[in-house]
PDB file of C-alpha atoms in Angstrom:
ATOM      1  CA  UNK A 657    -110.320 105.534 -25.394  1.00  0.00           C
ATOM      2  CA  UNK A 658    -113.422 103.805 -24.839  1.00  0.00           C
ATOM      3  CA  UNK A 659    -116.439 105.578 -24.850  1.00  0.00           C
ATOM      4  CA  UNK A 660    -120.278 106.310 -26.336  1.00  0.00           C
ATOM      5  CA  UNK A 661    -119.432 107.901 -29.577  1.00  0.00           C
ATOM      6  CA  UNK A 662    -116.625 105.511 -30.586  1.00  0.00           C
ATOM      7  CA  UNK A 663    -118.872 102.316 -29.644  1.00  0.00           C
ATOM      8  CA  UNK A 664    -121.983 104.336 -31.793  1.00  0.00           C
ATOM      9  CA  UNK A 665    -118.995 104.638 -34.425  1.00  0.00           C
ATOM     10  CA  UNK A 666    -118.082 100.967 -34.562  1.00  0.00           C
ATOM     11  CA  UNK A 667    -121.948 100.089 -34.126  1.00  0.00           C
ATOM     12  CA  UNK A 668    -122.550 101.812 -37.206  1.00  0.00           C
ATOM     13  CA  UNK A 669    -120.062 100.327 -39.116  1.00  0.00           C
ATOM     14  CA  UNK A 670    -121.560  96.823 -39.497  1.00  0.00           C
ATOM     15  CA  UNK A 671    -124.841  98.123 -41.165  1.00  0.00           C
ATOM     16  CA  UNK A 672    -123.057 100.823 -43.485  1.00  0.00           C
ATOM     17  CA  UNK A 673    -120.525  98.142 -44.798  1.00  0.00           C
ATOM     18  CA  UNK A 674    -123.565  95.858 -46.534  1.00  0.00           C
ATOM     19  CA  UNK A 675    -124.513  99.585 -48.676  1.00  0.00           C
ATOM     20  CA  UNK A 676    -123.148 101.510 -51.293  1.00  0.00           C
ATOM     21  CA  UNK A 677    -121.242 103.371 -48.216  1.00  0.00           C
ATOM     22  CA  UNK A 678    -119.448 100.358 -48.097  1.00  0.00           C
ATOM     23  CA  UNK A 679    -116.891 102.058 -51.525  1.00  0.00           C
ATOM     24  CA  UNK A 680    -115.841 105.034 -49.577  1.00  0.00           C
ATOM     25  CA  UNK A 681    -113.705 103.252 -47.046  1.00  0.00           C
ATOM     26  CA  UNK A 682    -110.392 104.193 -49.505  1.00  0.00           C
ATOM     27  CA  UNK A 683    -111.584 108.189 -49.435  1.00  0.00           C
ATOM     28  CA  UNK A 684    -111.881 107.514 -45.429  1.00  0.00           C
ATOM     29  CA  UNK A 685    -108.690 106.048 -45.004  1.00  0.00           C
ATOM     30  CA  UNK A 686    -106.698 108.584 -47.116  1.00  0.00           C
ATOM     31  CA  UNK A 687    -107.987 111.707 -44.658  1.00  0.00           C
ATOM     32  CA  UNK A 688    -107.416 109.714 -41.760  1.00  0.00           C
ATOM     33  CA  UNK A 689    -103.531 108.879 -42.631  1.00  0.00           C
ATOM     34  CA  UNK A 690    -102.814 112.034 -44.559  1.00  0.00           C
ATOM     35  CA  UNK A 691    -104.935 114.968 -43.221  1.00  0.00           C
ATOM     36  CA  UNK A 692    -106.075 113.569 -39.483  1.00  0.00           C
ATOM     37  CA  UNK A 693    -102.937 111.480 -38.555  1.00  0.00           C
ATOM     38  CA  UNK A 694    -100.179 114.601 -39.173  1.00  0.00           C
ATOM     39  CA  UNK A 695    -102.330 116.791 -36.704  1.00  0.00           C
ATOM     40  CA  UNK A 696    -102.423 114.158 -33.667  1.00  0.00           C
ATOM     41  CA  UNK A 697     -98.780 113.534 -35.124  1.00  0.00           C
ATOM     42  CA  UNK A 698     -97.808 116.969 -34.368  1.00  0.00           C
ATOM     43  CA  UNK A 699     -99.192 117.166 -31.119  1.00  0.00           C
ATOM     44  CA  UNK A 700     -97.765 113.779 -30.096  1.00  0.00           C
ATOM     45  CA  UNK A 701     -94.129 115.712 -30.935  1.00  0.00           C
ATOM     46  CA  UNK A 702     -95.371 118.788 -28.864  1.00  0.00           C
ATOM     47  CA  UNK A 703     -95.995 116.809 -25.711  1.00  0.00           C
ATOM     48  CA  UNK A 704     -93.776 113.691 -25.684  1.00  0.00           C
ATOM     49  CA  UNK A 705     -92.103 113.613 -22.682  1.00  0.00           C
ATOM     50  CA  UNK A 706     -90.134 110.183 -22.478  1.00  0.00           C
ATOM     51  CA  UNK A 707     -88.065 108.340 -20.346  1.00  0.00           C
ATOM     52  CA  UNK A 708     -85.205 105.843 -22.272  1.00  0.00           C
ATOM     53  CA  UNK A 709     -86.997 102.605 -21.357  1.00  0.00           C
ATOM     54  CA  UNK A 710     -90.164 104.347 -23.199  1.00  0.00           C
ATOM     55  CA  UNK A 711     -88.657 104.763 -26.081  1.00  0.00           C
ATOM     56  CA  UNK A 712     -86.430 101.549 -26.238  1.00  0.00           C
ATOM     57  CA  UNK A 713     -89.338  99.101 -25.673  1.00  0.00           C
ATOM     58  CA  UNK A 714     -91.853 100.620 -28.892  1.00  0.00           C
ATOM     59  CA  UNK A 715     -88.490 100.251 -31.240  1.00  0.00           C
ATOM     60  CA  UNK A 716     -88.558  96.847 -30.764  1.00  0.00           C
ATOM     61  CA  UNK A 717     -91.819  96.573 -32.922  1.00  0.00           C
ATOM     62  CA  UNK A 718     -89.027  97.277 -35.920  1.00  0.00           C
ATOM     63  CA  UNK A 719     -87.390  94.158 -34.858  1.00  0.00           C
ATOM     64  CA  UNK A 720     -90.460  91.789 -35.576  1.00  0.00           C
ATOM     65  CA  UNK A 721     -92.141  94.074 -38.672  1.00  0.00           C
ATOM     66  CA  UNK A 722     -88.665  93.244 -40.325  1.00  0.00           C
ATOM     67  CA  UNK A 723     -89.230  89.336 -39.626  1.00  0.00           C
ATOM     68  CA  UNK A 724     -92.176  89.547 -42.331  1.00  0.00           C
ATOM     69  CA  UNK A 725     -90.955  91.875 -44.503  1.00  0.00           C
ATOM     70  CA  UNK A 726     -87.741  89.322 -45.325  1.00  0.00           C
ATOM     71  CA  UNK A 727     -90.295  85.951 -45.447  1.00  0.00           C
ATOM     72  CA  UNK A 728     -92.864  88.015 -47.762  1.00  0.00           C
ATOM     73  CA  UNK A 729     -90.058  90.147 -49.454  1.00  0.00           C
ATOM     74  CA  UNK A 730     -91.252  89.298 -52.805  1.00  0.00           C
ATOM     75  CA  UNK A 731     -95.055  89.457 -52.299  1.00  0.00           C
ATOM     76  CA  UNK A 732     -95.562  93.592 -50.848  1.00  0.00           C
ATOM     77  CA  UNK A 733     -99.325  93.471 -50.197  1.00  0.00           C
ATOM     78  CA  UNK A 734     -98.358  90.279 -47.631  1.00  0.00           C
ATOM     79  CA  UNK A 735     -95.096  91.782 -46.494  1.00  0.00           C
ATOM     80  CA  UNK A 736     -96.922  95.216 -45.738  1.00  0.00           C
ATOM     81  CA  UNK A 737     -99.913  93.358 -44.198  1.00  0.00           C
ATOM     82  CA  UNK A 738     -98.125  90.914 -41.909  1.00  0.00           C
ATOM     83  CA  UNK A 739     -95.360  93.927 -41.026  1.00  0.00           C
ATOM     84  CA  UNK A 740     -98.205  96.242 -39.677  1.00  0.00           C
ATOM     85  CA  UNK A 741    -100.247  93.974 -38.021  1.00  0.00           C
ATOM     86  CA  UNK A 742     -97.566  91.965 -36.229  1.00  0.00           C
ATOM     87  CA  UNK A 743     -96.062  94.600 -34.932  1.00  0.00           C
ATOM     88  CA  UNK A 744     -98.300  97.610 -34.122  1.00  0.00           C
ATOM     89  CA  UNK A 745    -101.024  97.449 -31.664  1.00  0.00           C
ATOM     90  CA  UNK A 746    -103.855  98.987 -30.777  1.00  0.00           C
ATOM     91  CA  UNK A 747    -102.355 101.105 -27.773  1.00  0.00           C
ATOM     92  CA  UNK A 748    -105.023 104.189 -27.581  1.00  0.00           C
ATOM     93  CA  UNK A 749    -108.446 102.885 -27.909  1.00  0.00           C
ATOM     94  CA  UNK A 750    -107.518  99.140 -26.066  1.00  0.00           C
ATOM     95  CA  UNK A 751    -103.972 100.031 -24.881  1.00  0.00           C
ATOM     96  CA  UNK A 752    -105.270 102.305 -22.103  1.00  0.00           C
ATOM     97  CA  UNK A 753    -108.414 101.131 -20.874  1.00  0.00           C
ATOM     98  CA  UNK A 754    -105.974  97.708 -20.509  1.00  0.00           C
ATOM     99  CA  UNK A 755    -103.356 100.054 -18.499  1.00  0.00           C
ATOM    100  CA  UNK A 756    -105.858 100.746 -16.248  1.00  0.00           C
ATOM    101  CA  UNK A 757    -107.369  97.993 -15.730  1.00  0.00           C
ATOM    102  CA  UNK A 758    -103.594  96.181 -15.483  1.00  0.00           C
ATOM    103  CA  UNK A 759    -102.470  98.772 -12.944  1.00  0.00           C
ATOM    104  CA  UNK A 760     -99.902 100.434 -15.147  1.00  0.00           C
ATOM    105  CA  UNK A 761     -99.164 103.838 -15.913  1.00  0.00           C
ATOM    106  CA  UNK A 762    -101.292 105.746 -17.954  1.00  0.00           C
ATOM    107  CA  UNK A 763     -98.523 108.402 -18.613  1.00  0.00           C
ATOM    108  CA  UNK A 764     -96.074 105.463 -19.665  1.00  0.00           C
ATOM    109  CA  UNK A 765     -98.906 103.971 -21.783  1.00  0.00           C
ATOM    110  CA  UNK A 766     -99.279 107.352 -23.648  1.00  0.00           C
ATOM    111  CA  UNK A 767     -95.845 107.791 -24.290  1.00  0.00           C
ATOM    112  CA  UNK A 768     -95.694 104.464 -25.717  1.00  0.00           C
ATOM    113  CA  UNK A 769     -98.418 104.749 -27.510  1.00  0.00           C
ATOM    114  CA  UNK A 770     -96.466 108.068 -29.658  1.00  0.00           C
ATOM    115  CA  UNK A 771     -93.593 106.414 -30.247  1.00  0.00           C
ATOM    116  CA  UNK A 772     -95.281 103.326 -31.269  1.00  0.00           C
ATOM    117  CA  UNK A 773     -97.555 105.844 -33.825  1.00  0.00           C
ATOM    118  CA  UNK A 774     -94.143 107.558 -35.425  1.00  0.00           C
ATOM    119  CA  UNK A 775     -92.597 104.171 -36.022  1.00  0.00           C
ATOM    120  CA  UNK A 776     -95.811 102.643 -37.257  1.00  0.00           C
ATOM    121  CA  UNK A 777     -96.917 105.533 -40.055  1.00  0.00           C
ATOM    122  CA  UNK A 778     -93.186 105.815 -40.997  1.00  0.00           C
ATOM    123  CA  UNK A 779     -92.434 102.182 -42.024  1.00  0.00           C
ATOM    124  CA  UNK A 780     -95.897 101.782 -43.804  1.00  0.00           C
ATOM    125  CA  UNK A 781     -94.724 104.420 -46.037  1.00  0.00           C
ATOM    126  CA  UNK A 782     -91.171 103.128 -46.772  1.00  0.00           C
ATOM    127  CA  UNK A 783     -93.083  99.681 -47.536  1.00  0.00           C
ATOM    128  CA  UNK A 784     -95.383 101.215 -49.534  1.00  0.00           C
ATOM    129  CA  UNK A 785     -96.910  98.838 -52.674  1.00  0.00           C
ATOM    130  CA  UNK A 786     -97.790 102.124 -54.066  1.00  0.00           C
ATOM    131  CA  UNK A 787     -95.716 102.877 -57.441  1.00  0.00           C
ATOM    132  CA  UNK A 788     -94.775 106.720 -57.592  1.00  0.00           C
ATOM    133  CA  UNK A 789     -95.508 107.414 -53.707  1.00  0.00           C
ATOM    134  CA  UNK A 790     -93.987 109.756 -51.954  1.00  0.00           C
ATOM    135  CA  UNK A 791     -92.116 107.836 -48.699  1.00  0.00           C
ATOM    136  CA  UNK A 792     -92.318 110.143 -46.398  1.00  0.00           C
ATOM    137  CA  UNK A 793     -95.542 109.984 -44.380  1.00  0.00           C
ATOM    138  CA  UNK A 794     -97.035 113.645 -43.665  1.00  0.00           C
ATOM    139  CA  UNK A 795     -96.970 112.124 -39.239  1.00  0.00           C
ATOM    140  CA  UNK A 796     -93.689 111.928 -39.213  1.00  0.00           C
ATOM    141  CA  UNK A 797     -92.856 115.161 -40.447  1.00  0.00           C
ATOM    142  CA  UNK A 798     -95.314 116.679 -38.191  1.00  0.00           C
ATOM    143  CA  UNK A 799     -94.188 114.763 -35.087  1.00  0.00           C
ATOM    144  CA  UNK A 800     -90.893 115.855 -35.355  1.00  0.00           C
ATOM    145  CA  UNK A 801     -91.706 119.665 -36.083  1.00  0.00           C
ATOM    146  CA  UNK A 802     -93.621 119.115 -33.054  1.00  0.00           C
ATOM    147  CA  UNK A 803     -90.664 118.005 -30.807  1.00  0.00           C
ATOM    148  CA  UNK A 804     -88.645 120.805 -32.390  1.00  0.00           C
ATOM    149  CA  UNK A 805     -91.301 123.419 -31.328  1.00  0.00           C
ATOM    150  CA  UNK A 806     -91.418 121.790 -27.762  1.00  0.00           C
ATOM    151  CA  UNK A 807     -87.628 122.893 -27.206  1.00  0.00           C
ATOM    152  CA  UNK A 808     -88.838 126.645 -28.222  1.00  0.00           C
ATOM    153  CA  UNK A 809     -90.681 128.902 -26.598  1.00  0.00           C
ATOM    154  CA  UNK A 810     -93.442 129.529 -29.103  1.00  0.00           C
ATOM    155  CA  UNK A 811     -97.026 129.658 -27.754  1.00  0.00           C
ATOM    156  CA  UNK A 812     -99.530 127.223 -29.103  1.00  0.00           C
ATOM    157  CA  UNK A 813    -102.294 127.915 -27.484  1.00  0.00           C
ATOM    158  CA  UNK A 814    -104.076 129.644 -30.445  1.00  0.00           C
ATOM    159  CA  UNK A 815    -104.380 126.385 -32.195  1.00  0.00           C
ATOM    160  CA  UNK A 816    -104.699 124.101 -29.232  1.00  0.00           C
ATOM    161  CA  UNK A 817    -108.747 123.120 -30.435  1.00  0.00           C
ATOM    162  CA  UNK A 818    -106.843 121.330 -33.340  1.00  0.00           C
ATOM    163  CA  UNK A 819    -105.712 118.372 -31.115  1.00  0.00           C
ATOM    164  CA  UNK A 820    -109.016 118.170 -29.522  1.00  0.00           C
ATOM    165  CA  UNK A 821    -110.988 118.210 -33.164  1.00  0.00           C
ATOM    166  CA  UNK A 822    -108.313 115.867 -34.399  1.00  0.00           C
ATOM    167  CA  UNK A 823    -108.704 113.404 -31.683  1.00  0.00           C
ATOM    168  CA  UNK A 824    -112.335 112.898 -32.217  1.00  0.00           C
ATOM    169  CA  UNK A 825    -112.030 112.749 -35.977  1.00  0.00           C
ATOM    170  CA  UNK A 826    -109.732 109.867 -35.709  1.00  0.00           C
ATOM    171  CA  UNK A 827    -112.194 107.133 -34.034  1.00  0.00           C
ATOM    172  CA  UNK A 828    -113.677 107.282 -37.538  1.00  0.00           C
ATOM    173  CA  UNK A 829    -111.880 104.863 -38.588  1.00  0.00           C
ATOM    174  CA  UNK A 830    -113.672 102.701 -35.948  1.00  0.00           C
ATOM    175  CA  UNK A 831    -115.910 102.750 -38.971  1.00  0.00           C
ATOM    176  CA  UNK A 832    -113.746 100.694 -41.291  1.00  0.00           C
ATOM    177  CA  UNK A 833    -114.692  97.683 -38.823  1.00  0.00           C
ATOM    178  CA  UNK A 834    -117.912  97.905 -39.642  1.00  0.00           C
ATOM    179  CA  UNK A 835    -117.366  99.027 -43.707  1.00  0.00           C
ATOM    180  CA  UNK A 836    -115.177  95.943 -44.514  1.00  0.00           C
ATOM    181  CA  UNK A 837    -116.509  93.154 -42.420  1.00  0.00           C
ATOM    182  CA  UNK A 838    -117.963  90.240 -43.575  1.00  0.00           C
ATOM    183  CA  UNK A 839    -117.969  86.738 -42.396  1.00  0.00           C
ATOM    184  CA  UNK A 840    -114.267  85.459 -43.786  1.00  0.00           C
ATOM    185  CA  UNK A 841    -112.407  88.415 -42.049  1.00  0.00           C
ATOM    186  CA  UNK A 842    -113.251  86.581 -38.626  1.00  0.00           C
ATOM    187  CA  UNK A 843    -111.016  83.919 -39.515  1.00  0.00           C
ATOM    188  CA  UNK A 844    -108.091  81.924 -37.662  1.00  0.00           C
ATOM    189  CA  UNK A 845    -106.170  81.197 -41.101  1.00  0.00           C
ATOM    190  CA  UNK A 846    -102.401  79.861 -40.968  1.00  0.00           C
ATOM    191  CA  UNK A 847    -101.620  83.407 -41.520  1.00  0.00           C
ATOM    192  CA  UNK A 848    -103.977  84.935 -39.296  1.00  0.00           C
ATOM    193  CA  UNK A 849    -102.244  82.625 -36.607  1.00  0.00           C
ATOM    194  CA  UNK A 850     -98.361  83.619 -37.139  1.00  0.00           C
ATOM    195  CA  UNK A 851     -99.455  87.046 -37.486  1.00  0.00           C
ATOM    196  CA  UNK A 852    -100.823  86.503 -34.029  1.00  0.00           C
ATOM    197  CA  UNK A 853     -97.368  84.663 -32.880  1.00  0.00           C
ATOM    198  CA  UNK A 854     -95.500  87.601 -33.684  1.00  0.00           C
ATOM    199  CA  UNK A 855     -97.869  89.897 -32.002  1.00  0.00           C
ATOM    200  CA  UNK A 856     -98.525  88.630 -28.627  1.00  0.00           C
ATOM    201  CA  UNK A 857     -95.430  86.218 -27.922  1.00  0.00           C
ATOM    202  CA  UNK A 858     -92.737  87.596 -29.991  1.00  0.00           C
ATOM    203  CA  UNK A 859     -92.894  91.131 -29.298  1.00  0.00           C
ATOM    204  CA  UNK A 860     -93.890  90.923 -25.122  1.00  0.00           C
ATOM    205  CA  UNK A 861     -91.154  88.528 -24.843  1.00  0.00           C
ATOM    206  CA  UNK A 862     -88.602  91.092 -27.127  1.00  0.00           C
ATOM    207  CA  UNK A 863     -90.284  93.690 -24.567  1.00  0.00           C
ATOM    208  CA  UNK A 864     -89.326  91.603 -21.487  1.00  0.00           C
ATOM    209  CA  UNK A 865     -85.630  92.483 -20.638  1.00  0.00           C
ATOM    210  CA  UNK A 866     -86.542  95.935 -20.408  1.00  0.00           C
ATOM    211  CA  UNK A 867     -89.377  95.215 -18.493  1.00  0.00           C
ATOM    212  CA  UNK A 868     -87.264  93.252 -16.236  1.00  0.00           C
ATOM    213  CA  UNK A 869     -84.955  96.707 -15.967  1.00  0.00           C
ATOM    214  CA  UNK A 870     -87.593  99.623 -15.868  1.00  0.00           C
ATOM    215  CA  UNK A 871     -90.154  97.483 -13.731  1.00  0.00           C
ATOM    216  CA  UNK A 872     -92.413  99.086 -15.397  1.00  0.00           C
ATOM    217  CA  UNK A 873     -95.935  96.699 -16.580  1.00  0.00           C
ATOM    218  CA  UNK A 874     -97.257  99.391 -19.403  1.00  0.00           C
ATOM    219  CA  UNK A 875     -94.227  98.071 -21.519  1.00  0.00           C
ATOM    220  CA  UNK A 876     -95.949  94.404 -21.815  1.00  0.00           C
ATOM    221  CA  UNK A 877     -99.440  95.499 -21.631  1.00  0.00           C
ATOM    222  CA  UNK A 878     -98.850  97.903 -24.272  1.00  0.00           C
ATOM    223  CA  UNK A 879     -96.385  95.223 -26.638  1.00  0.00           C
ATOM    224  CA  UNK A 880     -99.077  92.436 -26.474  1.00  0.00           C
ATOM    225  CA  UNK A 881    -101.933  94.598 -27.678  1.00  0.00           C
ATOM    226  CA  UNK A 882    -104.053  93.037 -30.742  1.00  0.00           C
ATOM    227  CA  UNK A 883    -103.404  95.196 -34.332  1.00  0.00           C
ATOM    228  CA  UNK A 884    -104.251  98.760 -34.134  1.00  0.00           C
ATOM    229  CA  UNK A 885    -107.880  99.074 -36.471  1.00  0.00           C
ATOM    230  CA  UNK A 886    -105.856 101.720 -38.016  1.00  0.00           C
ATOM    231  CA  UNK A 887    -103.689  99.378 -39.617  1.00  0.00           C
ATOM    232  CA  UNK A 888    -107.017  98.566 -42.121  1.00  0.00           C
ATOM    233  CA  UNK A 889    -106.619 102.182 -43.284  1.00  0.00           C
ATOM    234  CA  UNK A 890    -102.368 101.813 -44.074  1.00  0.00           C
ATOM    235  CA  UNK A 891    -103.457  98.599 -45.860  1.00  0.00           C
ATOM    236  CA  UNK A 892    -105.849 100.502 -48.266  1.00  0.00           C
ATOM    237  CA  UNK A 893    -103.777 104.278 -48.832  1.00  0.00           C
ATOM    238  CA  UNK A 894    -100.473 101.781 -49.292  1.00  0.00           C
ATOM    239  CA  UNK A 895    -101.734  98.970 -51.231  1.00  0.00           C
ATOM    240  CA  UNK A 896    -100.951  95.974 -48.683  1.00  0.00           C
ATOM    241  CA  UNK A 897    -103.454  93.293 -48.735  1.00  0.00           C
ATOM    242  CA  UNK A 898    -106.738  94.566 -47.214  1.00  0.00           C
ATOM    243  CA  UNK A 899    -108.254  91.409 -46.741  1.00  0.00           C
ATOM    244  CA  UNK A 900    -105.638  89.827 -44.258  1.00  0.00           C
ATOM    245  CA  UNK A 901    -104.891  92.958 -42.844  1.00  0.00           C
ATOM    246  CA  UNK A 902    -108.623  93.137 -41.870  1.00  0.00           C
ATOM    247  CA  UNK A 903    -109.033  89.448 -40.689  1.00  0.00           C
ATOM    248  CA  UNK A 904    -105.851  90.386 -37.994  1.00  0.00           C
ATOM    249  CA  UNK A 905    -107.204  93.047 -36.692  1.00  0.00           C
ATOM    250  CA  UNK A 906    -110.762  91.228 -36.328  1.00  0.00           C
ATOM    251  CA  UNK A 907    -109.751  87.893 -35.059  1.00  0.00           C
ATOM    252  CA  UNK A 908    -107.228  88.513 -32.453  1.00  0.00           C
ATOM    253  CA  UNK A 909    -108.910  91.523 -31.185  1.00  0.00           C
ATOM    254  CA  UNK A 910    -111.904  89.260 -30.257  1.00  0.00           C
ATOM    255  CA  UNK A 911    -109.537  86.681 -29.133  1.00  0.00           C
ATOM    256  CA  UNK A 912    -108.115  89.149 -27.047  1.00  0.00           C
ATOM    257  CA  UNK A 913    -110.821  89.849 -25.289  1.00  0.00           C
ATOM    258  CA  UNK A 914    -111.112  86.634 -23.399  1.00  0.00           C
ATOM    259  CA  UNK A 915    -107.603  86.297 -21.920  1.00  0.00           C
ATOM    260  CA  UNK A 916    -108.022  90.477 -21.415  1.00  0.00           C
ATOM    261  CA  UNK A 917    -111.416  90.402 -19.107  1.00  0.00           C
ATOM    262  CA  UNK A 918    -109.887  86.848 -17.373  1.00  0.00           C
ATOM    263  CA  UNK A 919    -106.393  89.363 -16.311  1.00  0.00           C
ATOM    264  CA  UNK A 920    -108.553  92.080 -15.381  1.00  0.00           C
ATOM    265  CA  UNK A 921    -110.737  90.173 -12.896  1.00  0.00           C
ATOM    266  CA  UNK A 922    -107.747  88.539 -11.499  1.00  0.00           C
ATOM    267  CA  UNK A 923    -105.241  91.786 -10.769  1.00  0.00           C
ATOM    268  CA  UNK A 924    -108.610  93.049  -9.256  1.00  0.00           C
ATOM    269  CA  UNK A 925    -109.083  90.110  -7.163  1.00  0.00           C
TER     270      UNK A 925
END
């Protein structure tokens, strides 16, 4: 979500990245995928509470990762980059300001949003560049021992400040913004561009028929959100190229705030 500490975060970003700071965005990104992301994973298993239309529409994002990953087969820092960006958005920090703004369902929105987050954190570690890693990424573990303690009737209370902490540590990576930006990543390349094909018209329209069944708008806000920023930490823990990843995420984010703030004023209207 939006708000004065994530803003300060990204703000701060843009003058770290041009200092020595600028080297630690690897030791950033491996806390926030292996020792952050498993703690909102397991929480997201805890308190998932989803309808089949939910669940159905995120899948789909396998559908158009596995577009890239046959084109780019050959070349794994491109596959993993273009497979990430193309088909997980940013459904937390844009997604739900957007479903509000849309008049969707924030409750739909959040759903989406976890099963999006299992699917995402679990392919980028099958796809992994890395030689000798391990494949199983520590979130999905955790998100399914969460939905297996949801069945129970085990208290958590005790250890409920973890989700809280774990939620603020993760807009840190609205730092990596600001730590690998330069003037190139804001870039409408060829790749940049088909990247941004699969993203907002290949996945809404995949997202569409159930739309059309479930009536429910969060679905195609949610699909045609620009690449989640945390894809810029996948691309450095599991080798995929950095560079494109980061230009993605950059350029159709700000390109997706024109159309975005155009919708808004209209459904307002």
């Amino acid at each position: 979500m939006v708000d004065v500490w994530s803003l300060a975060l990204i703000a701060l970003g843009f003058p770290l990245g041009a200092t020595r700071f600028r080297k630690y965005s690897k030791h950033l990104s491996i806390f926030l995928v292996y020792i952050d992301a498993p703690i909102l994973g397991f929480w997201a298993g805890v308190e998932l509470k989803a309808q089949l239309h939910s669940v159905l529409a995120p899948s789909l994002a396998l559908l158009v990762a596995f577009i890239p990953i046959v084109l780019f087969r050959d070349d794994c820092p491109k596959r993993g980059a273009f497979a990430i960006t193309s088909a997980f958005g940013n459904t937390i920090f844009l997604g739900i300001p957007a479903t509000l703004a849309l008049g969707g369902s924030v409750d739909s929105a959040l759903v989406y949003a976890m099963v999006t987050t299992f699917i995402h954190y679990t392919l980028a570690a099958i796809i992994s560049c890395k030689e000798g890693k391990a494949r199983i990424q520590p979130f999905t573990v955790t998100f399914l021992l969460g939905l297996l303690l949801s069945t129970s009737n085990i208290s958590l209370e005790s250890i409920e400040w973890t989700k809280r902490i774990g939620a603020e540590l993760s807009k840190l990576g609205l730092l990596l913004l600001g730590l690998n930006f330069n003037r190139e990543v804001v870039r409408l390349s060829k790749d940049v561009m088909l990247i941004g094909l699969l993203k907002h018209v290949a996945l809404p329209l995949l997202t569409l028929p159930i739309f059309l069944m479930s009536k429910d708008l969060t679905l195609l806000i949610e699909s045609s959100m620009p690449p989640a920023f945390m894809n810029i930490a996948l691309a450095m823990v599991y080798g995929y190229d950095v560079t494109l990843t980061t230009q993605a995420v950059i350029t159709l984010t700000v390109l997706w705030i024109f159309p975005f703030a155009i919708l808004s004023v209209l459904f307002h209207k």
